[in-house]
XYZ file of C-alpha atoms in Angstrom:
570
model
C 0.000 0.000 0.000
C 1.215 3.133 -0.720
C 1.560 6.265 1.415
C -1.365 7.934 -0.874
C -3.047 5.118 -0.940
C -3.320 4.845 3.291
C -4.043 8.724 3.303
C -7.526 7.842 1.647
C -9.227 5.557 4.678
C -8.945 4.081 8.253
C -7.055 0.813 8.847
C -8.636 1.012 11.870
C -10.507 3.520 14.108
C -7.052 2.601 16.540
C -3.641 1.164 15.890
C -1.802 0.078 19.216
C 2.107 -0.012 19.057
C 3.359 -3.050 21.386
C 1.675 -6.492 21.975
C 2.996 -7.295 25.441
C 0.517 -6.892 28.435
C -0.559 -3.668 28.016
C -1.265 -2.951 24.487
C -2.627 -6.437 24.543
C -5.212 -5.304 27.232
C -5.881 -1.908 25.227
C -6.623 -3.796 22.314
C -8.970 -5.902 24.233
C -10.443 -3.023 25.827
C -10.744 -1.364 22.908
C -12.587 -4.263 21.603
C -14.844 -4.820 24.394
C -16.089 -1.272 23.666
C -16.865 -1.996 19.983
C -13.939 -0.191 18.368
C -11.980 -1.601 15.492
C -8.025 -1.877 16.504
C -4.955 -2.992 14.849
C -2.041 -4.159 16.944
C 1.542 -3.940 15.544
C 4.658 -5.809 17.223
C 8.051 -5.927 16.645
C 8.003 -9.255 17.864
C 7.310 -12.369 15.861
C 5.835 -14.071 19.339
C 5.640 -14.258 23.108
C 8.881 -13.884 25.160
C 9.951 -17.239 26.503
C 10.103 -15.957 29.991
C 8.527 -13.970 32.306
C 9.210 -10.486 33.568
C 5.722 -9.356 34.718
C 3.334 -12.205 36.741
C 0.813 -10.535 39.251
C -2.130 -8.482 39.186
C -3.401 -6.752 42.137
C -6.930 -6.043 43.251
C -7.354 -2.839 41.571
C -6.236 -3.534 38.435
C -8.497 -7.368 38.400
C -11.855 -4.899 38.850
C -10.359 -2.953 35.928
C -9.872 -6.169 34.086
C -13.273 -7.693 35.557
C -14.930 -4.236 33.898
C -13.848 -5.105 30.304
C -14.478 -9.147 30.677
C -10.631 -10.251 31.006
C -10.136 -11.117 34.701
C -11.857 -14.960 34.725
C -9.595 -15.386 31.361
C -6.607 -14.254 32.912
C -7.385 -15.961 36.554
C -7.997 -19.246 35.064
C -4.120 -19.845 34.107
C -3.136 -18.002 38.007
C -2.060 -18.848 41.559
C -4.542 -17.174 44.006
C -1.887 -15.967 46.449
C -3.432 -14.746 50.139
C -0.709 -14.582 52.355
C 2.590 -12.261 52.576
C 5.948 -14.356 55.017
C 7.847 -12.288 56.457
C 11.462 -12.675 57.759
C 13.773 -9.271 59.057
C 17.159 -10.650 59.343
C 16.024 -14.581 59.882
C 13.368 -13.556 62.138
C 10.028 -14.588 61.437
C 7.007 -11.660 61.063
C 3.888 -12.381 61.885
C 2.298 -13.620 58.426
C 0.296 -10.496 55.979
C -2.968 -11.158 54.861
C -2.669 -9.592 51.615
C -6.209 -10.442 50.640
C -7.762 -8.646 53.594
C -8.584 -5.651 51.098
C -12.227 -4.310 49.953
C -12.520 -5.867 46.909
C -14.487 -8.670 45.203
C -10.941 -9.920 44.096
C -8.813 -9.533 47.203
C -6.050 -12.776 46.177
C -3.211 -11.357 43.787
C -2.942 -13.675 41.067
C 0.431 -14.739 40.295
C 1.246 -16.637 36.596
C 3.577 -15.350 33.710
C 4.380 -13.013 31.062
C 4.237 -15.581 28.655
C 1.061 -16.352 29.728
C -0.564 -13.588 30.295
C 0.150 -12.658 26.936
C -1.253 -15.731 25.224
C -4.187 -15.364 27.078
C -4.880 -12.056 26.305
C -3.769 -12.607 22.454
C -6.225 -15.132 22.296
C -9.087 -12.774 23.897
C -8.323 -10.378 20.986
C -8.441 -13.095 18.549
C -11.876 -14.092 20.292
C -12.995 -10.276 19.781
C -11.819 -9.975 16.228
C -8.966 -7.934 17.048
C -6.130 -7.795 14.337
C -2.558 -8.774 15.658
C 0.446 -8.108 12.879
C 3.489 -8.925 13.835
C 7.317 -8.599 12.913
C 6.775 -5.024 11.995
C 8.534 -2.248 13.332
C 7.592 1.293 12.867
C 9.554 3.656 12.018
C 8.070 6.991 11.736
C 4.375 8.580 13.169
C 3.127 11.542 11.171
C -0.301 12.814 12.812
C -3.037 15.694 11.134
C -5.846 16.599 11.994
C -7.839 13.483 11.428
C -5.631 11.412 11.952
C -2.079 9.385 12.411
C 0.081 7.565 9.635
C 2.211 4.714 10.933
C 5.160 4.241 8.588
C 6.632 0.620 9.799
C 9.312 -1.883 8.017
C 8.909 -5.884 7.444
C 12.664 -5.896 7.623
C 16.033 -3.588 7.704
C 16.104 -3.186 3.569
C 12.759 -3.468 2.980
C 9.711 -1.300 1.047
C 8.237 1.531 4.031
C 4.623 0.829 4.436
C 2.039 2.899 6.063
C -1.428 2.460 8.336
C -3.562 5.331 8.997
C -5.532 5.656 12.117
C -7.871 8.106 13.933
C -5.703 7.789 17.203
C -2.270 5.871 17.998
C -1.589 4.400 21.337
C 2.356 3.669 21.903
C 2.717 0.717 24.493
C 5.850 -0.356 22.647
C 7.747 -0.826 25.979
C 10.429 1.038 28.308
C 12.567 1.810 25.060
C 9.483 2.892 22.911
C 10.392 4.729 19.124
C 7.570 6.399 19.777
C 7.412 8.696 22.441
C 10.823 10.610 21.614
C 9.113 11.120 18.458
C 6.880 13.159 20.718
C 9.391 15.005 22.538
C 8.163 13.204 25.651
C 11.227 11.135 25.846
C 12.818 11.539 29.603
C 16.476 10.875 31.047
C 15.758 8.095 33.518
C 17.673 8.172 37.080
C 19.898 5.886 37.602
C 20.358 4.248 41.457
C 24.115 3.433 42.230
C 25.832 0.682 43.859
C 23.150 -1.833 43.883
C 22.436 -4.862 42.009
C 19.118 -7.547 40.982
C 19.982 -11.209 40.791
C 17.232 -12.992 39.815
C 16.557 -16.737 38.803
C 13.163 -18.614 37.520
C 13.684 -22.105 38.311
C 12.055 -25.282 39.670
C 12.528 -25.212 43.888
C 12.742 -27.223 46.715
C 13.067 -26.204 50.135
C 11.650 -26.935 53.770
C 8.890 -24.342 53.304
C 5.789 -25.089 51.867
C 5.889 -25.092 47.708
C 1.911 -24.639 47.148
C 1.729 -21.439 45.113
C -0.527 -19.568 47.490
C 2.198 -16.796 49.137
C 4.388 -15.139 49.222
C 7.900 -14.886 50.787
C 10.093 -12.055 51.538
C 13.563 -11.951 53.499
C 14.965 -8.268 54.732
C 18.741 -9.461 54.940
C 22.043 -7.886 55.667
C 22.667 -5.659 52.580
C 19.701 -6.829 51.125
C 15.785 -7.473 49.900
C 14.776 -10.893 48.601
C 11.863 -12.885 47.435
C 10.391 -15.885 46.587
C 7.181 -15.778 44.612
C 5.412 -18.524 42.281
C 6.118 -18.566 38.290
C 3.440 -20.383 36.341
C 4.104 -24.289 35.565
C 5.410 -24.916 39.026
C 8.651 -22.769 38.824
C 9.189 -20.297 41.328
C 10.779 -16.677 40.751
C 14.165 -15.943 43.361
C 14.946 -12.341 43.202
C 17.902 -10.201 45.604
C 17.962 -6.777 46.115
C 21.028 -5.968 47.280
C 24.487 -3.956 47.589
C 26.523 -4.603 44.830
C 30.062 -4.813 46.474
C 31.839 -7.898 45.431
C 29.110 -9.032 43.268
C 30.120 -9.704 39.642
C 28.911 -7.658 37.082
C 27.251 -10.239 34.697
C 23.858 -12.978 35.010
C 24.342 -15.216 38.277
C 25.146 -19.045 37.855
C 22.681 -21.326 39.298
C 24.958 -22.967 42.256
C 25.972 -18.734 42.832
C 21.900 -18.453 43.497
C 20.988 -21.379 45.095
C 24.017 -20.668 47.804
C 23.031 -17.114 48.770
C 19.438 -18.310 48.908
C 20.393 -21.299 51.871
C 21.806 -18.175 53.270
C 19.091 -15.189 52.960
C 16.488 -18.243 53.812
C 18.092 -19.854 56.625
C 17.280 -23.663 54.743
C 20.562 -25.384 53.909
C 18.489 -27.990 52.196
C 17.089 -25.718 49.835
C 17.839 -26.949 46.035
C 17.130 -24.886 42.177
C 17.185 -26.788 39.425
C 15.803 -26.472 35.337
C 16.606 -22.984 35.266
C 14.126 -20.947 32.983
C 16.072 -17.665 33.298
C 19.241 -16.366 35.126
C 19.610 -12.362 35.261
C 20.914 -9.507 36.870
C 19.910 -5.595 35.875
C 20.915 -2.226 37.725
C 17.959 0.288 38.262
C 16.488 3.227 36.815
C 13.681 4.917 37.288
C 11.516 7.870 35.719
C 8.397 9.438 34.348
C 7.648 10.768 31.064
C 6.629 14.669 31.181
C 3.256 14.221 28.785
C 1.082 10.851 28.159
C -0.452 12.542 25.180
C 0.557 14.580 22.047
C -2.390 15.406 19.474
C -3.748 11.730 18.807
C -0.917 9.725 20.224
C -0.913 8.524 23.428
C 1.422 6.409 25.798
C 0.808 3.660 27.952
C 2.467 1.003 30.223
C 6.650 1.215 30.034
C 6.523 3.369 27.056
C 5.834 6.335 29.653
C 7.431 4.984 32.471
C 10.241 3.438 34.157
C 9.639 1.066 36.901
C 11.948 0.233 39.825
C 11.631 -3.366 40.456
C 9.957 -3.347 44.225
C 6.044 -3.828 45.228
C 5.742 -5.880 41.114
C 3.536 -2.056 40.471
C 4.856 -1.673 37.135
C 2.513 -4.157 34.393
C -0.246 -3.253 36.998
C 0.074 1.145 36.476
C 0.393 -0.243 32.780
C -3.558 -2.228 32.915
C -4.456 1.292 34.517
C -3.195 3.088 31.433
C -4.657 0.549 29.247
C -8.327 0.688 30.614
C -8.450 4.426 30.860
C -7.424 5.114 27.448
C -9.671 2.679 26.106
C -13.164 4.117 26.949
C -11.612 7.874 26.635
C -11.279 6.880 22.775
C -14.491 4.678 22.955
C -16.717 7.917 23.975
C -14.735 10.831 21.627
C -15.354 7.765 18.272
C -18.508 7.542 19.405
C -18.948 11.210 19.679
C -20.528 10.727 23.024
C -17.477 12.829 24.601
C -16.978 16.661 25.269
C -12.617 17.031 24.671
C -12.505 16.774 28.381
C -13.036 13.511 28.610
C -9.690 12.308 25.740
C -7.610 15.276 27.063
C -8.224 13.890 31.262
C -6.166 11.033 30.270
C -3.083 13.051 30.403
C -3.063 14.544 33.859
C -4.442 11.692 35.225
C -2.224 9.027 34.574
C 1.001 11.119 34.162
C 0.127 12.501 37.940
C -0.498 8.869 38.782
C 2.739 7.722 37.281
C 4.622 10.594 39.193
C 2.925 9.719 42.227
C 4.057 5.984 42.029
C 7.852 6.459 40.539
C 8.346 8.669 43.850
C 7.233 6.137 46.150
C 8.915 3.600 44.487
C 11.897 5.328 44.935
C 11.438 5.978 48.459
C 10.446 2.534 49.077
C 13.250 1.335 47.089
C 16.025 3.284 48.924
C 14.399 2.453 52.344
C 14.613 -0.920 51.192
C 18.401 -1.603 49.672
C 20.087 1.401 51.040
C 18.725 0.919 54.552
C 23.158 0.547 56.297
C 23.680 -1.263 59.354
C 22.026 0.740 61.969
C 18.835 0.357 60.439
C 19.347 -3.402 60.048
C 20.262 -3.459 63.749
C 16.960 -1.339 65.010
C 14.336 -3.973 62.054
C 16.238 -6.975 63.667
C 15.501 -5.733 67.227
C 11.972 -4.684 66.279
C 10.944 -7.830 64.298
C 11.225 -9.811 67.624
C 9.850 -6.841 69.715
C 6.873 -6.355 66.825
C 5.488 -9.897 65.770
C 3.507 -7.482 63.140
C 6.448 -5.729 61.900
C 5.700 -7.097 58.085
C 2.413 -5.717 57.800
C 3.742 -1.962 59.230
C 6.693 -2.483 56.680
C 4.623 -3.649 53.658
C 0.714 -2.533 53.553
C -1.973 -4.162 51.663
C -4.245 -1.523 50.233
C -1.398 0.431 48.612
C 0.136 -2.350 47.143
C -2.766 -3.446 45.748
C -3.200 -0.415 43.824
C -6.440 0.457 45.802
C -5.545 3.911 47.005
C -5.118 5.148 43.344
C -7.015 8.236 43.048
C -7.439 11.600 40.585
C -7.952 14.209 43.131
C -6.703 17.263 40.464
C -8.963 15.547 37.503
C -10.672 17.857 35.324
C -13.066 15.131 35.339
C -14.333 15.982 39.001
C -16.947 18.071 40.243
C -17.913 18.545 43.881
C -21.276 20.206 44.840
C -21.753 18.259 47.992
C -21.054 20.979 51.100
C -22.217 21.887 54.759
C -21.138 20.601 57.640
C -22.829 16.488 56.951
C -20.182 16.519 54.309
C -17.281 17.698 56.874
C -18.211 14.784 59.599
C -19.119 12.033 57.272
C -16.913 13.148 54.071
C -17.360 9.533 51.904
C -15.127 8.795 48.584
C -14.831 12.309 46.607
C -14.712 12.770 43.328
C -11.730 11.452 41.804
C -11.742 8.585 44.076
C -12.755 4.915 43.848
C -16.464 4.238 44.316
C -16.431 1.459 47.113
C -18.703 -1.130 46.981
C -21.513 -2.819 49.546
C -23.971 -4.910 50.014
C -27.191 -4.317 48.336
C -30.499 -5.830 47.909
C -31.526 -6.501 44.397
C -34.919 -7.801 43.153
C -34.696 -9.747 46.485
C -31.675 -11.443 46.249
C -28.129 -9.850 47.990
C -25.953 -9.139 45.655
C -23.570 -5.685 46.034
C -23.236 -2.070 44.059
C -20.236 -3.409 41.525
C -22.391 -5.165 39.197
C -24.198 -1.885 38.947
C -21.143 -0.549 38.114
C -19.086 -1.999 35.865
C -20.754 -1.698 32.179
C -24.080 -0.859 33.153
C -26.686 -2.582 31.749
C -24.498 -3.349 28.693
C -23.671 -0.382 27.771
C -19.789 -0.518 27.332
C -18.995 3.155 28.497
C -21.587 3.240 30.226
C -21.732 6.100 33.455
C -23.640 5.159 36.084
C -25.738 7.775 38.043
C -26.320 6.439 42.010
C -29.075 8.063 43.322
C -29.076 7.726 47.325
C -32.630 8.843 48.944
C -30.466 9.115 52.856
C -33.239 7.669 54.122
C -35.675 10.334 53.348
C -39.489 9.742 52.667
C -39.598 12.992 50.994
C -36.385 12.239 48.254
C -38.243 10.102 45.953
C -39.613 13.312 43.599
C -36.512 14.747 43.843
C -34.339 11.500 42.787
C -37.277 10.841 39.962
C -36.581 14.389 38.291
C -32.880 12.991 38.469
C -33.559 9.812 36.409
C -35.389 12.186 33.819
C -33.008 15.281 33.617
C -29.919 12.813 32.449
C -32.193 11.189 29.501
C -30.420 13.142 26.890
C -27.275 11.220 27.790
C -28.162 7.435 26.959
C -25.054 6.476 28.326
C -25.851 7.652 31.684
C -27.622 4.357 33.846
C -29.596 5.464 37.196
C -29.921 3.708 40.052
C -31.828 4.451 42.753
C -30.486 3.481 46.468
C -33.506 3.225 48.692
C -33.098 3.335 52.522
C -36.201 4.982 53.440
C -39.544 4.274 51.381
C -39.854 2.298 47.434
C -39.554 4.440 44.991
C -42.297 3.563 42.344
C -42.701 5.356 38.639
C -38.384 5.362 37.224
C -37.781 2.371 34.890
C -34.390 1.846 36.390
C -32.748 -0.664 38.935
C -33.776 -0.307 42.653
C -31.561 -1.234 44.651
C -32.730 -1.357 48.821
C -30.016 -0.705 51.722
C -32.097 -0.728 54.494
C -29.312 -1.497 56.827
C -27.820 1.724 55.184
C -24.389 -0.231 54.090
C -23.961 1.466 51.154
C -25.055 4.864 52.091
C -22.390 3.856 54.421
C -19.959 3.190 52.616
C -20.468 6.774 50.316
C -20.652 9.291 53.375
C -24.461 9.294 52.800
C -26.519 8.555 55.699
C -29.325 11.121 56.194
C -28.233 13.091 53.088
C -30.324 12.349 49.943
C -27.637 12.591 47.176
C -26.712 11.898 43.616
C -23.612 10.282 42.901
C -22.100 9.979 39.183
C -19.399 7.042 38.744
C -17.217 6.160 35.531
C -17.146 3.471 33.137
C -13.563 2.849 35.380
C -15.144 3.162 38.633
C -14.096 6.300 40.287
C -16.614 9.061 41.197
C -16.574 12.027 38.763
C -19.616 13.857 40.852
C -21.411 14.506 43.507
C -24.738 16.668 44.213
C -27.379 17.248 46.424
C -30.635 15.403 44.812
C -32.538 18.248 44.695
C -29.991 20.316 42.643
C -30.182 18.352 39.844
C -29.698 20.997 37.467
C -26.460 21.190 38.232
C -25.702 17.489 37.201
C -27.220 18.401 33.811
C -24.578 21.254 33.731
C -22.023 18.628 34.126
C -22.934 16.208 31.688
C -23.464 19.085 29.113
C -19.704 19.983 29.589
C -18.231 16.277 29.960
C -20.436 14.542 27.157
C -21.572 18.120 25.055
C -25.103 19.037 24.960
C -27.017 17.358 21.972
C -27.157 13.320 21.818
C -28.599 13.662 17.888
C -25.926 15.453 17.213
C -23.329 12.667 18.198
C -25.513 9.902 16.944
C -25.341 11.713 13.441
C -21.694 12.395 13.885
C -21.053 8.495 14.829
C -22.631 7.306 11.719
C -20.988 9.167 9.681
C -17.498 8.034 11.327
C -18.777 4.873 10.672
C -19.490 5.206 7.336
C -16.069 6.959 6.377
C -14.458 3.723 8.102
C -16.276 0.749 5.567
C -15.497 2.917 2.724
């Protein structure tokens, strides 16, 4: 095809650069919401071994939201329980799953395949995967973004045009210089990763259900579960003495008798034997014009807390039904251009406290080994105060700056009971629906099919006198489809709204939101956080909100989507 010739049309409404993890789970997402979406990899297949292997919490509801979690879970270890040892002293053990969510256990597997799961997901969804290309130039206009890739070092330039481009081509992405959002990482001195995947055997227990970390002299190690009964042997550590180049097997399996305090312990059938030196850093933009970046291609993850594929699903999920909504032309330009400050402020957020944590962790010198070996047998629960749950498990992430928020919830209710603000994750709780318990989530995530779907919770705080108010709600957002109401009934039914009722007499989830005795309305995300919040009898000014979020005329958008659609089969 020639460069005129991919000027004419759409290859697709979005090409994704980078089939690893998270441009696999963009394309899926992308997908899920009904958009067409090309994938292009350097890569002729899956890497043998594994770099990333766990999800966290957070990131399964993200992946639960676009119908990829049970895929991905099925080929996973359910892990629910953190070991900890400070200088061969046992820590009482961490309950990692003790978090808020309907998918508290991490899920531990591979790379490899994670990847082939997800691959064959996009398959399933009628995604299109080419391979063994590599781009080598991105030229975007106004309607658009040219991909100029190569089969191979001499041969012919070809060229795929796209309404929007989403780089996820990895830590040492040809995109995003291209951008001028490339970034000069920082580099951590005088310390060292020696890592091994190989088949174990020691006097600890081998079921693939925990975890097990050692705080050691010099040192952080860990012993996690690898898909296909391997396990992963990782240390942290000064780098004095230690040769520059991958560890040999016997080098590994001797300082892990040492770090673990088991002589007996054996590695055999290596997988992979590695070392790497750390940098870290951020990329100053996540967006340019139509391009986007996600996972490593705008970030550079320290090795500590296994955050980095997880930020990455974030990425992947958030672009996805940003682009969804503006090809739809169900979106104000608030909604594509959030996507920038969001996750870039996320991603700045993290790479500091990864570097904190990392530092504390490596660089922590003898006196500080001396006061966590004193304290771990002084503290039986000095693990948990080291470690956490919820912020490993991504379930603090938050957009408190997001142009996406709106508060118009005030008074002095709102000061003693303050509830999840806008920005923030919308908890969940137990709910009554159609008599049978079930909780808010379902309600949630894709509401009642509709992909990108917002939906509007409309508390009555237990008033008898709410129901007109919340009613007038359920009408006002009718110009916006994609808007689902449900009402949250403490007090009396609400009879004459077409629209899920969901009863919490026991008043967990009004709870759960700040809400008791405060009739309220409550907008929530196709990703689950809250975007706004409003008295229920104000709901004019949720109508103001969706006219500047989604734009103010849903014929207008319908016409607008046809003829996008159109253009594309032509």
């Amino acid at each position: 095809m020639s460069h005129a010739d991919a000027e004419q049309g759409y290859h697709a409404d979005v090409i994704v650069v980078g089939a690893g993890p998270i441009g696999l789970t963009t394309g899926n997402a992308l997908r899920h919401h009904g958009v067409s979406c090309l994938l292009l990899d350097e890569r002729t297949d899956v890497k043998a071994y594994s770099r990333a292997n766990n999800l966290w919490a957070r990131p399964q509801e993200l992946l639960a939201g676009i119908g990829l979690r049970d895929a991905l879970a099925a080929n996973s270890y359910a892990i629910h329980t953190i070991n900890f040892f400070v200088n061969g002293t046992p820590t009482t053990p961490i309950p990692i799953a003790d978090v808020a969510s309907p998918y508290p256990k991490v899920l531990y597997s591979g790379q490899d395949v994670i990847e082939r799961t997800l691959t064959a997901e996009f398959e399933k969804r009628g995604g299109r995967l080419d391979r063994g290309c590599r781009v080598t130039g991105v030229n975007q206009d106004e309607t658009g973004v040219t991909v100029v890739l190569r089969r191979d070092e001499d041969g012919p330039e070809q060229w795929r045009r796209c309404r929007y481009l989403v780089a996820a081509d990895g830590a040492k992405s040809t995109i995003r210089p291209r951008l001028g959002l490339d970034f000069e990482p920082e580099r951590l001195p005088n310390c060292m990763n020696r890592q091994v995947d190989a088949k174990l055997s020691w006097r600890r227990s081998l079921e693939p259900d925990q975890l097990w970390f050692f705080y050691y002299e010099r040192g952080f190690a860990g012993i996690l579960p690898v898909w296909g009964g391997y396990h992963r042997l990782f240390f942290l550590a000064d780098d004095t003495g230690v040769p520059d180049r991958d560890p040999t097997l016997d080098e590994m399996q001797a300082l892990a008798r040492q770090v673990t305090g088991d002589g007996t312990l054996t590695l055999s059938d290596p997988q992979w034997l590695t070392h790497s030196r750390f940098s870290y850093g951020v990329s100053p933009g996540y967006a340019r014009g139509r391009v986007f970046l996600a996972g490593d291609a705008g970030h550079l993850s320290l090795p500590i807390g296994g955050q980095g594929m997880n930020a990455g699903l974030h990425d992947a999920v958030e672009i996805a039904w940003r682009l969804a909504m503006a090809l739809r032309g169900e979106a104000a330009p608030v909604i594509l251009g959030s996507y920038d400050g969001e996750r870039g402020g996320e991603h700045a957020r993290l790479s500091a406290q990864q570097a904190r944590g990392f530092r504390w962790t490596v660089y922590r010198g003898s006196v500080t080994d001396t006061v966590l070996g004193l304290a771990a047998k002084a503290l039986p629960n000095l693990g948990s105060l080291l470690q956490g749950t919820d912020d490993m498990q991504q379930m603090g992430v938050e957009y408190p700056k997001s142009a996406l928020n709106e508060e118009r919830l005030s008074g002095l209710a709102t000061i003693l009971r303050p509830g999840p603000k806008p920005g923030e994750r919308a908890p969940d709780a137990e709910v009554t629906h159609r008599g049978e318990t079930t909780s808010l989530f379902p309600f949630l995530a894709n509401p009642d099919s509709h992909t990108t779907g917002w939906a509007l919770l409309c508390f009555d705080g237990r008033s008898s006198e709410a129901g007109a108010a919340l009613l007038d709600a359920v009408e006002a957002v009718t110009p916006w489809p994609w808007v689902r109401p449900r009402l949250v009934l403490a007090g009396p039914i609400v009879a004459g709204a077409d629209v899920p009722v969901l009863s919490d007499l026991d008043g967990k989830a009004h709870g759960a939101y700040g809400l008791e005795g405060r009739p309220a309305l409550v907008l929530v995300r196709p990703d689950g956080h809250i975007a706004f919040r409003g008295d229920a009898d104000q709901a004019d000014r949720l109508v103001a909100y969706c006219r500047k979020v989604f734009g103010p005329a849903h014929e207008t958008r319908v016409a607008a989507a046809r003829r996008r659609e159109s253009a594309l089969t032509t």
